[in-house]
Tab-separated table of C-alpha atoms in Angstrom:
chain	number	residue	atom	x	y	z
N	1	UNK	CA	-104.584	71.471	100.686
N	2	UNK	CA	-103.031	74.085	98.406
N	3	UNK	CA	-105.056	75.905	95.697
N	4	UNK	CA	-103.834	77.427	92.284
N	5	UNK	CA	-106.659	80.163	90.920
N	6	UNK	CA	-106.078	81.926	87.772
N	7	UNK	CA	-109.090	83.812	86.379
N	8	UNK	CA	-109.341	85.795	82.877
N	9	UNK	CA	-105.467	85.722	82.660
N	10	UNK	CA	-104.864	87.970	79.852
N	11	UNK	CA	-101.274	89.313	78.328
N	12	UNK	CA	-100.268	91.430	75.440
N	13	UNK	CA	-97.242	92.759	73.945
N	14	UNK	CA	-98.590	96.421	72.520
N	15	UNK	CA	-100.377	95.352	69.768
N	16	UNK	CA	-99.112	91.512	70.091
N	17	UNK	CA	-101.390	89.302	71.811
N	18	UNK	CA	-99.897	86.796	73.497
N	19	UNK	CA	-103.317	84.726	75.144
N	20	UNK	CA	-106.475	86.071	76.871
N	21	UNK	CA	-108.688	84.959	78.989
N	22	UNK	CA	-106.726	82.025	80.532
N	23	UNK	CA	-108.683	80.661	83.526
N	24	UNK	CA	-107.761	77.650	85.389
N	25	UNK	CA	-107.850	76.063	89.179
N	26	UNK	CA	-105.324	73.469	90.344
N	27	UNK	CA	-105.336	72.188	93.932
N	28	UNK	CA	-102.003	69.687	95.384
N	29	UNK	CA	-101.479	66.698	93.381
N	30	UNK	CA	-102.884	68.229	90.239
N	31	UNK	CA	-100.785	68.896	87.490
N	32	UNK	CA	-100.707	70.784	84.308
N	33	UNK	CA	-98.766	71.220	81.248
N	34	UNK	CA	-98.989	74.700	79.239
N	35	UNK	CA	-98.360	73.753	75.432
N	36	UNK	CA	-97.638	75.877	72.439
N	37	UNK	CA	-95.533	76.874	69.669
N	38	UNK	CA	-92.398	79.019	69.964
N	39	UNK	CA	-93.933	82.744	71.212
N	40	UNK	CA	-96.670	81.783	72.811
N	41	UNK	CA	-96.404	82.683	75.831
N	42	UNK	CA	-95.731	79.923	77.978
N	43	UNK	CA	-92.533	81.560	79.649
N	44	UNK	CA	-94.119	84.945	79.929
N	45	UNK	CA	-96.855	83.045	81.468
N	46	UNK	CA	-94.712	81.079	83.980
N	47	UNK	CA	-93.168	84.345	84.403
N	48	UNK	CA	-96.846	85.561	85.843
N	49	UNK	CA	-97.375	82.824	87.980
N	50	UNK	CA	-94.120	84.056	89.315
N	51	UNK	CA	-94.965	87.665	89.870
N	52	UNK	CA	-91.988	88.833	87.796
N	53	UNK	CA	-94.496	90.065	84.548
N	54	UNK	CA	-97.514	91.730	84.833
N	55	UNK	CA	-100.314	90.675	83.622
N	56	UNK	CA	-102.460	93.051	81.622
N	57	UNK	CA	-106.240	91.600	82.819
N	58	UNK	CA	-106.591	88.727	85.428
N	59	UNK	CA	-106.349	87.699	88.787
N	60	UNK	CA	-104.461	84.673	90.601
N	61	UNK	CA	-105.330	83.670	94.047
N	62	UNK	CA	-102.565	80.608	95.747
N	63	UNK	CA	-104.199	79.989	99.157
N	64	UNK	CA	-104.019	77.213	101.715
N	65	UNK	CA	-107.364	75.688	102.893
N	66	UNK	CA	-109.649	78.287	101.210
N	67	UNK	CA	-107.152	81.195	103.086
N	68	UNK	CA	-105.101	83.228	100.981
N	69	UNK	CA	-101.357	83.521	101.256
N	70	UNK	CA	-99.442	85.828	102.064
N	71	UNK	CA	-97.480	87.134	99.082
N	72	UNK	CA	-94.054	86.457	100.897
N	73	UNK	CA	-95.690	82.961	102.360
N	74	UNK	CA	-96.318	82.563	98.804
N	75	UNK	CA	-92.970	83.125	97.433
N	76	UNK	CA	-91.628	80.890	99.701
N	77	UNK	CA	-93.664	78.026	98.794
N	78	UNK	CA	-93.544	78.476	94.954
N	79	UNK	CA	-90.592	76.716	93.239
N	80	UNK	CA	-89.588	77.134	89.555
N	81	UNK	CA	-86.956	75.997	87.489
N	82	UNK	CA	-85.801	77.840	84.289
N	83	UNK	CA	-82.959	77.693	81.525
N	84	UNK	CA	-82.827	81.501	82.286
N	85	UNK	CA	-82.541	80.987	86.034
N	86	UNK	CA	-78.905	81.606	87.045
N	87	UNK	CA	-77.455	81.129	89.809
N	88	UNK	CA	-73.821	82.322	91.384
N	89	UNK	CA	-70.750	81.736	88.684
N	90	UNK	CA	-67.979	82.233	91.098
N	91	UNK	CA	-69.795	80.495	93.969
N	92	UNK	CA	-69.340	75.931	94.198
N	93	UNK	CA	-72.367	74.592	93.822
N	94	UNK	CA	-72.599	73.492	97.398
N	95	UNK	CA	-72.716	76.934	98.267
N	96	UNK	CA	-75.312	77.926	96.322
N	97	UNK	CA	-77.290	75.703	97.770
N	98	UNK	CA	-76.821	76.158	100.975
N	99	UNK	CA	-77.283	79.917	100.325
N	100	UNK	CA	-80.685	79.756	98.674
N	101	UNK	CA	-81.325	77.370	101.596
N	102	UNK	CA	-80.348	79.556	104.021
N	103	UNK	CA	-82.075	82.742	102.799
N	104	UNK	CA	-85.778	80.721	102.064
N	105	UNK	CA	-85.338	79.691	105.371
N	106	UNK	CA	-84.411	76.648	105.307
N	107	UNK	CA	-81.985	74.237	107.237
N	108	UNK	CA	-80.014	71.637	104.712
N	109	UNK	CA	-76.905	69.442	106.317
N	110	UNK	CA	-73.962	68.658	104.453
N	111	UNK	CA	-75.124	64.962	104.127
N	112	UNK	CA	-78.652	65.782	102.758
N	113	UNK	CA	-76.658	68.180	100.486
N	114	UNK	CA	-74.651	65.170	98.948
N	115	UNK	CA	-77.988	62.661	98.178
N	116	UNK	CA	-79.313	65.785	96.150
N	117	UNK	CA	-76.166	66.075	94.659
N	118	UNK	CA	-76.435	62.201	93.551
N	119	UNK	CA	-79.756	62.420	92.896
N	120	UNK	CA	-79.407	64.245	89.918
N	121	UNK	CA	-75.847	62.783	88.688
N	122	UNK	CA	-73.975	65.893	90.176
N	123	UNK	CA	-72.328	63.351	92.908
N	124	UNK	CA	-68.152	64.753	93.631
N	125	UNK	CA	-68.999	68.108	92.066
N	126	UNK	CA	-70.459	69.958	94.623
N	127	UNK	CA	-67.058	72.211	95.227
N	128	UNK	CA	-66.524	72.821	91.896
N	129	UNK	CA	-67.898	76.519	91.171
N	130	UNK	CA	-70.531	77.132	88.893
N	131	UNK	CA	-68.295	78.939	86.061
N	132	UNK	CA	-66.812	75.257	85.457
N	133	UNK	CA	-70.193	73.977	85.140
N	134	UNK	CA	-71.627	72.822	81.604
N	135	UNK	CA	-75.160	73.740	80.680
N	136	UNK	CA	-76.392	70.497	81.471
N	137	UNK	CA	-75.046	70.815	85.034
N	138	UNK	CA	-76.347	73.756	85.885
N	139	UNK	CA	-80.001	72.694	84.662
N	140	UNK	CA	-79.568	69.803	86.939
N	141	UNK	CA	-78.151	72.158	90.101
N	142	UNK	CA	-81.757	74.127	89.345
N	143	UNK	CA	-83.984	71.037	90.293
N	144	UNK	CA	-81.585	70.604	93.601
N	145	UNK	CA	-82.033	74.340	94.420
N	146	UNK	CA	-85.909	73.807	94.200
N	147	UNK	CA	-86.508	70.400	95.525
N	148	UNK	CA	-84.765	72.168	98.912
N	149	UNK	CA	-87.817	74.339	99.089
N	150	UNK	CA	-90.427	71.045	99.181
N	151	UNK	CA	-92.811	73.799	97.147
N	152	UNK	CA	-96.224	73.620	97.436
N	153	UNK	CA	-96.266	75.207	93.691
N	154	UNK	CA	-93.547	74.149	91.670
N	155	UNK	CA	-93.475	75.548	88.077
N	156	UNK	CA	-90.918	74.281	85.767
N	157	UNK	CA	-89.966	75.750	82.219
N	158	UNK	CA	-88.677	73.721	79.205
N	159	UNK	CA	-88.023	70.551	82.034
N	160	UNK	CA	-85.295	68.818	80.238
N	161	UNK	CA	-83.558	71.805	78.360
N	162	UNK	CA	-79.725	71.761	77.970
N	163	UNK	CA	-80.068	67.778	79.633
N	164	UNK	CA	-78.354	64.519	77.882
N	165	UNK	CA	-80.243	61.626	77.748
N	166	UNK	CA	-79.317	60.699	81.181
N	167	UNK	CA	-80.366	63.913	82.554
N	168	UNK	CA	-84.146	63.659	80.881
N	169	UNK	CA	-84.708	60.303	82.563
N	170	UNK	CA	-83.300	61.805	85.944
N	171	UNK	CA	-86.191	64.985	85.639
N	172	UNK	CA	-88.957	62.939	84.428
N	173	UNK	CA	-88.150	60.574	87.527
N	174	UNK	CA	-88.309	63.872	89.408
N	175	UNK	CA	-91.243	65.022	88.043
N	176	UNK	CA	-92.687	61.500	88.939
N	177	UNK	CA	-91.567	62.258	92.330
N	178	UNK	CA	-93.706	65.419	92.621
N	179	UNK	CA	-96.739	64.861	91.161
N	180	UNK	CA	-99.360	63.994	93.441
N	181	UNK	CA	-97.188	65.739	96.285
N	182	UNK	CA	-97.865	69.521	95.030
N	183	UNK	CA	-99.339	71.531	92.590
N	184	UNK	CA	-97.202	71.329	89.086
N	185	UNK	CA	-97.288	73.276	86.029
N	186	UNK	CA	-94.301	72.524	83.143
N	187	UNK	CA	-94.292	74.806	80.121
N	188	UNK	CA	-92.949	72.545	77.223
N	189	UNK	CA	-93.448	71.688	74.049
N	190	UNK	CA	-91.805	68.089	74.639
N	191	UNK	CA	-95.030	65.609	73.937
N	192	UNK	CA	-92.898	63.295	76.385
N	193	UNK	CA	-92.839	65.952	78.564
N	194	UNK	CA	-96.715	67.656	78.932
N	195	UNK	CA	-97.631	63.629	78.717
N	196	UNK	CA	-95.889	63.678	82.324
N	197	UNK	CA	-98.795	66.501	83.336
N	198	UNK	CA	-102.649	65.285	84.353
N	199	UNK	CA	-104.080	67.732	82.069
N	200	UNK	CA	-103.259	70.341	79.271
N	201	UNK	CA	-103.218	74.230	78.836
N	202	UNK	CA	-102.977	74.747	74.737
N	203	UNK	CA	-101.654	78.475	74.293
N	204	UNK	CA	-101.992	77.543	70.328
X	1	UNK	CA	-84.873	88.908	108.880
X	2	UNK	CA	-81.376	89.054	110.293
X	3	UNK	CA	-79.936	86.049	109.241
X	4	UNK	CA	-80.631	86.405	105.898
X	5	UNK	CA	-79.240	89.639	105.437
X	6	UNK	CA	-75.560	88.196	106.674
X	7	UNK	CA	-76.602	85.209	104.340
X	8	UNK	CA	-76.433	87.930	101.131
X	9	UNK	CA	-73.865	89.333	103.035
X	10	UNK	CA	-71.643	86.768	103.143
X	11	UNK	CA	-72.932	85.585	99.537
X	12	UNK	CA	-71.867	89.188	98.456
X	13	UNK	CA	-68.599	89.144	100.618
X	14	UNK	CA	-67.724	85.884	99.228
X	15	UNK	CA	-67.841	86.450	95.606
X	16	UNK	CA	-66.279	89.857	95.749
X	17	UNK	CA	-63.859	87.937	97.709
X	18	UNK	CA	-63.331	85.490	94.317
X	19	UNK	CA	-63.701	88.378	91.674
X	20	UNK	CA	-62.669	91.667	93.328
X	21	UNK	CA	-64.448	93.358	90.647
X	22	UNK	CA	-65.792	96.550	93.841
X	23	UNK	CA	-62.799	96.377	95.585
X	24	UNK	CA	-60.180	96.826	93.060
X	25	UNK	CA	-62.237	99.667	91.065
X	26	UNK	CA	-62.993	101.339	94.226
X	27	UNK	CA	-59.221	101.540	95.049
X	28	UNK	CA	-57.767	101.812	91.751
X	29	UNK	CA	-60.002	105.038	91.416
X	30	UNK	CA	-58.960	106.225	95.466
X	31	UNK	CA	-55.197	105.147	95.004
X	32	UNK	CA	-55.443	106.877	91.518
X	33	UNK	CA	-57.313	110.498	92.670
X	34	UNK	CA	-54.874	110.595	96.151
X	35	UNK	CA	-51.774	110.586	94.184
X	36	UNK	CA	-52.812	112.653	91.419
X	37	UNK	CA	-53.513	115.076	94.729
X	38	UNK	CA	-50.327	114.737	96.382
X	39	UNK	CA	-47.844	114.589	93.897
X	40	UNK	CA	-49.921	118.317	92.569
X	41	UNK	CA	-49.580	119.779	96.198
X	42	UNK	CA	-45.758	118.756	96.396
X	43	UNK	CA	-44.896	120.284	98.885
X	44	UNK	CA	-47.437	122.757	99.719
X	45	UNK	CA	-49.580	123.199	102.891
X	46	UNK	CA	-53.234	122.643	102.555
X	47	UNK	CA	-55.551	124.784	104.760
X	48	UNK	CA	-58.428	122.883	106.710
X	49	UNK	CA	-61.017	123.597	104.080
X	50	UNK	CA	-59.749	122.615	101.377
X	51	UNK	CA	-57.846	119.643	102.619
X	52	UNK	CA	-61.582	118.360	103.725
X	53	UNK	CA	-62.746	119.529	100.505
X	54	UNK	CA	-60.389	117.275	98.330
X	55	UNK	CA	-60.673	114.314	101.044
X	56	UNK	CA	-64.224	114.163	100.648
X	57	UNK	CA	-64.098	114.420	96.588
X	58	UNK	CA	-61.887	111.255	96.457
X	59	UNK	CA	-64.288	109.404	98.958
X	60	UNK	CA	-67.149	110.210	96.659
X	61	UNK	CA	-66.085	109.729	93.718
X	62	UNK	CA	-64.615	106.550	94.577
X	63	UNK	CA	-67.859	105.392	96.380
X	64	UNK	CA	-69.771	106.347	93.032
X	65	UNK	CA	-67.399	104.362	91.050
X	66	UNK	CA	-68.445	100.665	92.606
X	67	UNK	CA	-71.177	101.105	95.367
X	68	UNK	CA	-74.009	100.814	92.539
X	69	UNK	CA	-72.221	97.336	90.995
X	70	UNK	CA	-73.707	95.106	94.331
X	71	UNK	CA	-77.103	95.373	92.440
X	72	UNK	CA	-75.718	95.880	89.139
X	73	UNK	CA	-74.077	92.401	89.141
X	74	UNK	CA	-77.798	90.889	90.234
X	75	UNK	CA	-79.048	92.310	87.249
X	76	UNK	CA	-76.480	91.497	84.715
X	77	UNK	CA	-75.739	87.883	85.548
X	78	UNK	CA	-79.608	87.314	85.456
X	79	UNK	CA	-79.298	86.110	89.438
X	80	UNK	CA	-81.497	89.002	90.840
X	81	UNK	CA	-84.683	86.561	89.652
X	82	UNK	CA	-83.277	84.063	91.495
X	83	UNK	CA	-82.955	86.076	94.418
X	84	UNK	CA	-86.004	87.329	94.084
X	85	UNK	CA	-88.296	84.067	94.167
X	86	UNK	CA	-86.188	82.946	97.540
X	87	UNK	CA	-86.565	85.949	99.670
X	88	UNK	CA	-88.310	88.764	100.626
X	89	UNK	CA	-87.302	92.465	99.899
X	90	UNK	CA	-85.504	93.259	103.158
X	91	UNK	CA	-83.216	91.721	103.894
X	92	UNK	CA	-81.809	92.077	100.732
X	93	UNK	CA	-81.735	95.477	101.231
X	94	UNK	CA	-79.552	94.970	104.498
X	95	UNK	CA	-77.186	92.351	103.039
X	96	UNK	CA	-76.660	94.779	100.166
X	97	UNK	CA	-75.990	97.807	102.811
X	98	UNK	CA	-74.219	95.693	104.777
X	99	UNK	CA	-71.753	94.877	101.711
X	100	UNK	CA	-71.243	98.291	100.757
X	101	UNK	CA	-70.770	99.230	104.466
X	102	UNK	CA	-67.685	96.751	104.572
X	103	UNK	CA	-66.376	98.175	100.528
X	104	UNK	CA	-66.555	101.780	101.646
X	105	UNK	CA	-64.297	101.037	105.191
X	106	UNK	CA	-62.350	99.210	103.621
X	107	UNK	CA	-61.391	102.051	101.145
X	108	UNK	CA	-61.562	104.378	104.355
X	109	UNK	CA	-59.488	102.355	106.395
X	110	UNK	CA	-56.375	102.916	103.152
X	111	UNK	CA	-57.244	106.132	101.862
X	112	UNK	CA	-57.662	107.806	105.082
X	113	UNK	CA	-53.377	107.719	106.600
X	114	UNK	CA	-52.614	107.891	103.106
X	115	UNK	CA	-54.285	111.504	102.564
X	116	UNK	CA	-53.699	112.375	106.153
X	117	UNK	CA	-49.875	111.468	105.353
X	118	UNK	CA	-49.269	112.708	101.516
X	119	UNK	CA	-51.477	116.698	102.478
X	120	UNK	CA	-50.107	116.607	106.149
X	121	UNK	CA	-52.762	118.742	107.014
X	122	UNK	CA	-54.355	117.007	109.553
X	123	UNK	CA	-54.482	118.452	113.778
X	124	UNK	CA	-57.329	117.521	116.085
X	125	UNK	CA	-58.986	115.219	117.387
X	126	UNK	CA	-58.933	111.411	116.299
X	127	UNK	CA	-61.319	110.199	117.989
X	128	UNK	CA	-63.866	112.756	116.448
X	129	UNK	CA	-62.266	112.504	113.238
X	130	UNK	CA	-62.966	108.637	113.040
X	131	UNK	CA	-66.362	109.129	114.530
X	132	UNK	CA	-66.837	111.553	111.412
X	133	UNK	CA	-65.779	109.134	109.205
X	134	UNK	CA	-67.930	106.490	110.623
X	135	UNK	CA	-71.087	108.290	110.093
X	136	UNK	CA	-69.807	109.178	106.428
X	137	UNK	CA	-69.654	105.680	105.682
X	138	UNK	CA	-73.207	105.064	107.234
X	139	UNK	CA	-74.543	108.251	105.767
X	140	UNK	CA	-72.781	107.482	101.952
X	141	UNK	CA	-74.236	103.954	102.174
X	142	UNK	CA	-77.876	104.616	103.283
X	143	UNK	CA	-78.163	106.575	100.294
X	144	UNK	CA	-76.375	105.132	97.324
X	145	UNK	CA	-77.761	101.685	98.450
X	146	UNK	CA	-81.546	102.296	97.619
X	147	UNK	CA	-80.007	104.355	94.123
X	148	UNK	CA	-78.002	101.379	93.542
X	149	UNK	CA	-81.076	99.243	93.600
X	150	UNK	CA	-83.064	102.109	91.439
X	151	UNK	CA	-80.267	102.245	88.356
X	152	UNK	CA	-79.917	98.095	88.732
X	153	UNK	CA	-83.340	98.067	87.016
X	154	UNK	CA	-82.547	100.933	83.940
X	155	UNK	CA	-80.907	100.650	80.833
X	156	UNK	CA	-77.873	103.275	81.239
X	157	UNK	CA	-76.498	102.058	84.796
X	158	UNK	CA	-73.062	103.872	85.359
X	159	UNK	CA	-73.900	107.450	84.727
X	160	UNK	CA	-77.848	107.326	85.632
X	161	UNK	CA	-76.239	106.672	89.653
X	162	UNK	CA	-73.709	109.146	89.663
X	163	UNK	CA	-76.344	111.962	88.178
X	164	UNK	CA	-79.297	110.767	90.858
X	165	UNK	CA	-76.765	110.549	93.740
X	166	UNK	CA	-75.432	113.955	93.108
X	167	UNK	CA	-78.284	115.904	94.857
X	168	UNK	CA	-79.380	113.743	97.669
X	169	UNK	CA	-75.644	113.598	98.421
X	170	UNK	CA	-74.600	117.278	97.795
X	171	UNK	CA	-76.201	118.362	100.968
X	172	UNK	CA	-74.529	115.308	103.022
X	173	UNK	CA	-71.404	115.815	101.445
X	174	UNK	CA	-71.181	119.586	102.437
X	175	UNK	CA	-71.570	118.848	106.528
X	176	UNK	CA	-69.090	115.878	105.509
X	177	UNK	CA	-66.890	118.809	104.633
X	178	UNK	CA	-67.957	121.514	107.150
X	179	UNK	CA	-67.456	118.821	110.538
X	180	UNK	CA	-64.029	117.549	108.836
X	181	UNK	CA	-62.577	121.348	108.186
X	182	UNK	CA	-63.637	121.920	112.066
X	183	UNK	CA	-62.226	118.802	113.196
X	184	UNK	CA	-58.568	119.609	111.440
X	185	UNK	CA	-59.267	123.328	113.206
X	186	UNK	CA	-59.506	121.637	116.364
X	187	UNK	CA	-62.760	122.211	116.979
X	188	UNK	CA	-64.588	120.611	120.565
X	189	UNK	CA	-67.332	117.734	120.244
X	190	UNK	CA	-69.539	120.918	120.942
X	191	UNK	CA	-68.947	122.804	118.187
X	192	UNK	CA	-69.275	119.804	116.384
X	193	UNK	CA	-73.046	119.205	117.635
X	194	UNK	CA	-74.788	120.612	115.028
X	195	UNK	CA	-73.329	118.656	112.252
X	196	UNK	CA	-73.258	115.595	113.905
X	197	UNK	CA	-77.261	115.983	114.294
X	198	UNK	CA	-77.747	116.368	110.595
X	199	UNK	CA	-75.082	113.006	109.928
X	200	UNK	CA	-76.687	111.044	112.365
X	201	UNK	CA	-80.352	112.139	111.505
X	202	UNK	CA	-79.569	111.546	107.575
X	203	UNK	CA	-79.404	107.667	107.628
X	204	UNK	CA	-81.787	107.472	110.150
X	205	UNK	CA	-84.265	109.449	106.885
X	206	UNK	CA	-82.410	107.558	104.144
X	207	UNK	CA	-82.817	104.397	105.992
X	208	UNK	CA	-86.705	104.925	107.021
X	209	UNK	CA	-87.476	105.668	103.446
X	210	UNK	CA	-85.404	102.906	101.722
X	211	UNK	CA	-86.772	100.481	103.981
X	212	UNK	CA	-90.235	101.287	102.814
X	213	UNK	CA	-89.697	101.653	99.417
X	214	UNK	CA	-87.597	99.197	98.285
X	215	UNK	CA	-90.038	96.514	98.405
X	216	UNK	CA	-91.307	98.339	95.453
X	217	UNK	CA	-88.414	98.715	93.718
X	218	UNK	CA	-86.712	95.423	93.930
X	219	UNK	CA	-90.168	93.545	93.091
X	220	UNK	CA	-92.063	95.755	90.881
């Protein structure tokens, strides 16, 4: 059983406060949406969870059975998809995949490679490199890319951004999919989409 | 740890392979500085020293010209975050030396019977000469590698490297010099001893301290 701590999570931007005092504990199979207007923080606070911003006040603790991990352990655990991911242009899409496989230490055949590639619509494109890739595609390639990891925290930001209507029904079948099997957080501001999540973090 | 360095490696190796963005600045600027060199000398005999001297100055300033742009391109294409959540520090370090290693030969491998044939300067030992060259290659990419990785993360990239390279390199540079002017003088592995303690001891430092540090720099 995984746990998600965050205690007194506070950020500012000089003068700009973004939110203070966030607290919150999620454990696998919980999920939670993080809700609020444009500037609210719910990137910069993905972005925490993440260990890419620093926080100004706060503390976050992601352990395994009341033991906590390792911040490498925890990196490789954590998934997180992003409109400002990106991933390698001049590189096919296959391998990207197998290279983010390969370097989170992972093992992913050719064939398991192709049902992801299905999975989200993105079936016979898999050579094609990235830089002929739409928007949409590449938003899809960044659910394959973490559904390789099977994370034990998977954060997702703005779920179906850049998608078609096809694409929003193949996420929120994916986000289906994963709740219940890890710890979830989606930053949105899509009612369809924080409706998805068990409970709701207002940064309003 | 391993495997994952020839993963970025080959990830590296593989999209400089597609782009050529290192390679062809790296040469233009050697091709470029060794002809502006020869066609000046004419033809003119260069002694040892200086010969060394102006070898050396087109290896650097080529190196300094495209050895920063493996992090560089991280940054600027907004993939360094994605590298960042899928691996640990090290062995993107080593996939990243390991890149600039094979850049930095490959220049080597042209430049080198280009210079030795435009100047016609060069007597000795080949053997020691390549050995030389070897450990300049080492000794140039243990150091820019970790700078690299510094300037990746600041707002004026292309002259920030060249200006904090300059005096970590200056003393490397000079026994670069020194152990190529006694090589084209014929010198014995002997003689040589001295210098090749300080080349070999440099990226053992550089190395050492990158290893430990860069954790720090590529996450924080």
């Amino acid at each position: 059983m995984y746990k998600f701590e965050v205690t007194n999570l506070s950020k500012r931007y000089g003068r700009l406060k973004l939110f203070d005092n966030i607290s919150f504990s999620l454990s696998t199979g919980d999920s939670m949406a993080i809700t609020g207007p444009n500037g609210s923080g719910k990137s910069t606070m993905a972005k925490i969870f993440l260990k890419t911003v620093i926080p100004n006040k706060g503390k976050m603790n992601f352990s395994h059975n009341d033991k906590e991990l390792d911040t490498d352990v925890q990196r490789i655990l954590t998934a997180f998809v992003s409109p400002y991911l990106n991933y390698y242009a001049p590189l096919t899409a296959e391998e990207n995949i197998l290279f983010f496989a390969s370097i989170s230490g992972i093992n992913i055949t050719g064939k398991e490679i192709n049902v992801l590639l299905e999975k989200v619509g993105l079936e016979g494109r898999g050579m094609d490199t990235l830089s002929t890739y739409s928007s949409g595609m590449l938003q899809r390639l960044k659910y394959i890319i973490a559904l390789i990891k099977k994370p034990a925290l998977m954060i997702i930001d703005e779920p179906t951004a850049n998608l078609d209507e096809s694409g929003k029904i193949i996420v929120r079948n994916i986000i289906e999919e994963l709740r219940g099997k890890c710890i979830l957080i989606i930053a949105t501001n899509e009612k369809e989409e924080y409706n998805l999540a068990g409970r709701e973090l207002s940064l309003a | 740890m391993l495997s994952k360095a020839i993963s970025i490696f080959l990830k590296d190796f593989r999209q400089e392979f597609r782009t050529r963005y290192a390679i062809n600045s790296i040469m233009l600027f050697g091709i470029t500085t060794l002809t502006v060199v020869s066609f000046s000398l004419g033809e003119s005999n260069l002694p040892p020293k200086l010969s060394a001297t102006l070898y050396w100055i087109i290896i650097f300033f080529s190196a300094m010209s495209s050895l920063a742009h493996v992090f560089v391109r991280e940054e600027e294409s907004g993939t360094a975050m994605a590298l960042r959540l899928h691996t640990e520090a090290e062995p993107v370090f080593f996939g990243k030396f390991l890149f600039n290693f094979t850049v930095l030969f490959v220049l080597m491998l042209i430049i080198t019977p280009l210079f030795l044939l435009f100047t016609d300067t060069y007597q000795g030992d080949m053997l020691l000469f390549s050995f030389i060259l070897f450990l300049g290659i080492i000794d140039l990419c243990s150091a820019t590698t970790i700078i690299a990785a510094i300037v990746a993360r600041t707002s004026t990239k292309g002259a920030l490297f060249a200006i904090l390279s300059f005096p970590i390199m200056l003393p490397l540079l000079l026994v670069l010099v020194r152990a190529t002017e006694k090589v084209f003088l014929e010198s014995t592995f002997s003689q040589l001893s001295p210098d090749f303690i300080f080349l070999v001891s440099f990226p053992i430092v550089m190395l050492t301290a990158s290893f430990m540090l860069f954790k720090f720099v590529w996450f924080d």
